[in-house]
Amino acid sequence: MSRDKNRIITIANQKGGVGKTTTAINLATALAAIGESVLIIDLDPQGNASTGLGIQRRDRRFSSYDLMMGTHTIDTIVHPTVVPNLSIIPSTMDLLGLEMEISRQSDRVFRLKKALGTPEALAYSYILVDCPPSFNLLTMNAMAAAHSVLVPLQCEFFALEGLSQLLETVDQIRQSVNPQLDIQGIVLTMFDSRNNLAQQVVSDVRTHLGEKVYHTLIPRNVRVSEAPSYGKPAILYDLKCAGSQAYLQLASEVIQRERQRKAAA
């Protein structure tokens, strides 16, 4: 079965606190708002994407752990969200033990890819995988299953150093388990226009990586930070705030890049 009928995008950065989950939730919401059918797979044991979309821990009877273990399929785990066209496979702390449970299995890196090679997965035009802030077996599974990696990058001093490590990881995955994997794009987050260092980081990243960097800058925004505590994406919590508007622009760029990719194929 062809996997080109949908687009699987892994959202990853081994550094925490860069806006990875916020990007996953709000990009997914923006894509859903323009009519795309979107699924988020929460692969982070902390489960912040699940909480941020209003899925209470007591309601997570089954989770991405069960999907990875092969005991349940997407249709028996998936939860609808407050956003039309957006569903999520939630996370639980069970994921913490998954690496030990499957580490000796020959298919340990391909568990997620196998789970997404089903008719249920093909019902979604976009699948976004929210990874933990580390490079472990969960992240490897996400990259092995994905068509591309989207990298949120905080506008701070050590940004380029961490980015080079991540790009090396993507290259290793491409060479070893997933030849089709590429960089979907790099999105600069937590941008403060009043901060000269942030301006310099933007300039440096664009100089080094050119067109791989999205034009949209995601600003630091209080309303975006508040939204998860209400179990809502920022785009639903406050559509007009600067952060929400930036994520809508980012979604437009993602769609545009997909059109260009398809045209060039």
Tab-separated table of C-alpha atoms in Angstrom, residues 3-4 6-13 27 31 112 116 125-131 139-152 166-167 170-171 173-174 178-186 212 214 253-255 257-258 261:
chain	number	residue	atom	x	y	z
A	3	ARG	CA	2.362	5.752	1.804
A	4	ASP	CA	2.330	8.712	-0.570
A	6	ASN	CA	-0.693	10.862	3.255
A	7	ARG	CA	2.193	12.810	4.717
A	8	ILE	CA	3.909	11.717	7.919
A	9	ILE	CA	5.881	14.516	9.563
A	10	THR	CA	7.970	13.942	12.671
A	11	ILE	CA	8.422	16.994	14.897
A	12	ALA	CA	11.707	16.550	16.700
A	13	ASN	CA	14.452	18.274	18.602
A	27	LEU	CA	0.316	23.360	13.226
A	31	LEU	CA	-4.005	22.267	8.945
A	112	LEU	CA	5.557	2.789	14.283
A	116	LEU	CA	1.043	3.461	10.095
A	125	SER	CA	-3.883	13.470	4.992
A	126	TYR	CA	-1.335	14.543	7.612
A	127	ILE	CA	0.097	12.596	10.537
A	128	LEU	CA	2.260	14.631	12.922
A	129	VAL	CA	4.428	12.713	15.405
A	130	ASP	CA	5.415	14.609	18.556
A	131	CYS	CA	8.704	13.159	19.837
A	139	THR	CA	12.460	9.139	18.178
A	140	MET	CA	14.129	6.568	15.935
A	141	ASN	CA	10.741	4.930	15.332
A	142	ALA	CA	9.230	8.294	14.485
A	143	MET	CA	11.975	9.081	11.970
A	144	ALA	CA	11.869	5.581	10.468
A	145	ALA	CA	8.130	6.008	9.837
A	146	ALA	CA	8.184	9.596	8.575
A	147	HIS	CA	8.513	11.194	5.191
A	148	SER	CA	10.155	14.245	6.737
A	149	VAL	CA	11.277	15.948	9.935
A	150	LEU	CA	10.139	19.389	11.046
A	151	VAL	CA	12.550	20.991	13.521
A	152	PRO	CA	11.423	23.693	15.986
A	166	LEU	CA	19.987	16.792	14.972
A	167	LEU	CA	20.864	17.084	11.295
A	170	VAL	CA	18.578	12.648	10.453
A	171	ASP	CA	21.420	11.797	8.092
A	173	ILE	CA	18.566	7.529	9.933
A	174	ARG	CA	18.454	8.234	6.201
A	178	ASN	CA	14.789	5.371	5.964
A	179	PRO	CA	16.359	6.566	2.681
A	180	GLN	CA	13.400	8.834	1.855
A	181	LEU	CA	13.642	10.917	5.052
A	182	ASP	CA	14.301	14.618	4.517
A	183	ILE	CA	14.069	17.894	6.390
A	184	GLN	CA	10.562	19.309	6.006
A	185	GLY	CA	11.768	22.610	7.379
A	186	ILE	CA	13.168	24.444	10.378
A	212	LYS	CA	15.185	24.934	4.669
A	214	TYR	CA	10.574	28.724	7.145
A	253	GLU	CA	4.095	27.517	4.230
A	254	VAL	CA	3.908	23.784	4.970
A	255	ILE	CA	1.077	23.371	2.446
A	257	ARG	CA	6.098	23.252	0.270
A	258	GLU	CA	4.001	20.133	-0.115
A	261	ARG	CA	7.271	18.778	-3.657
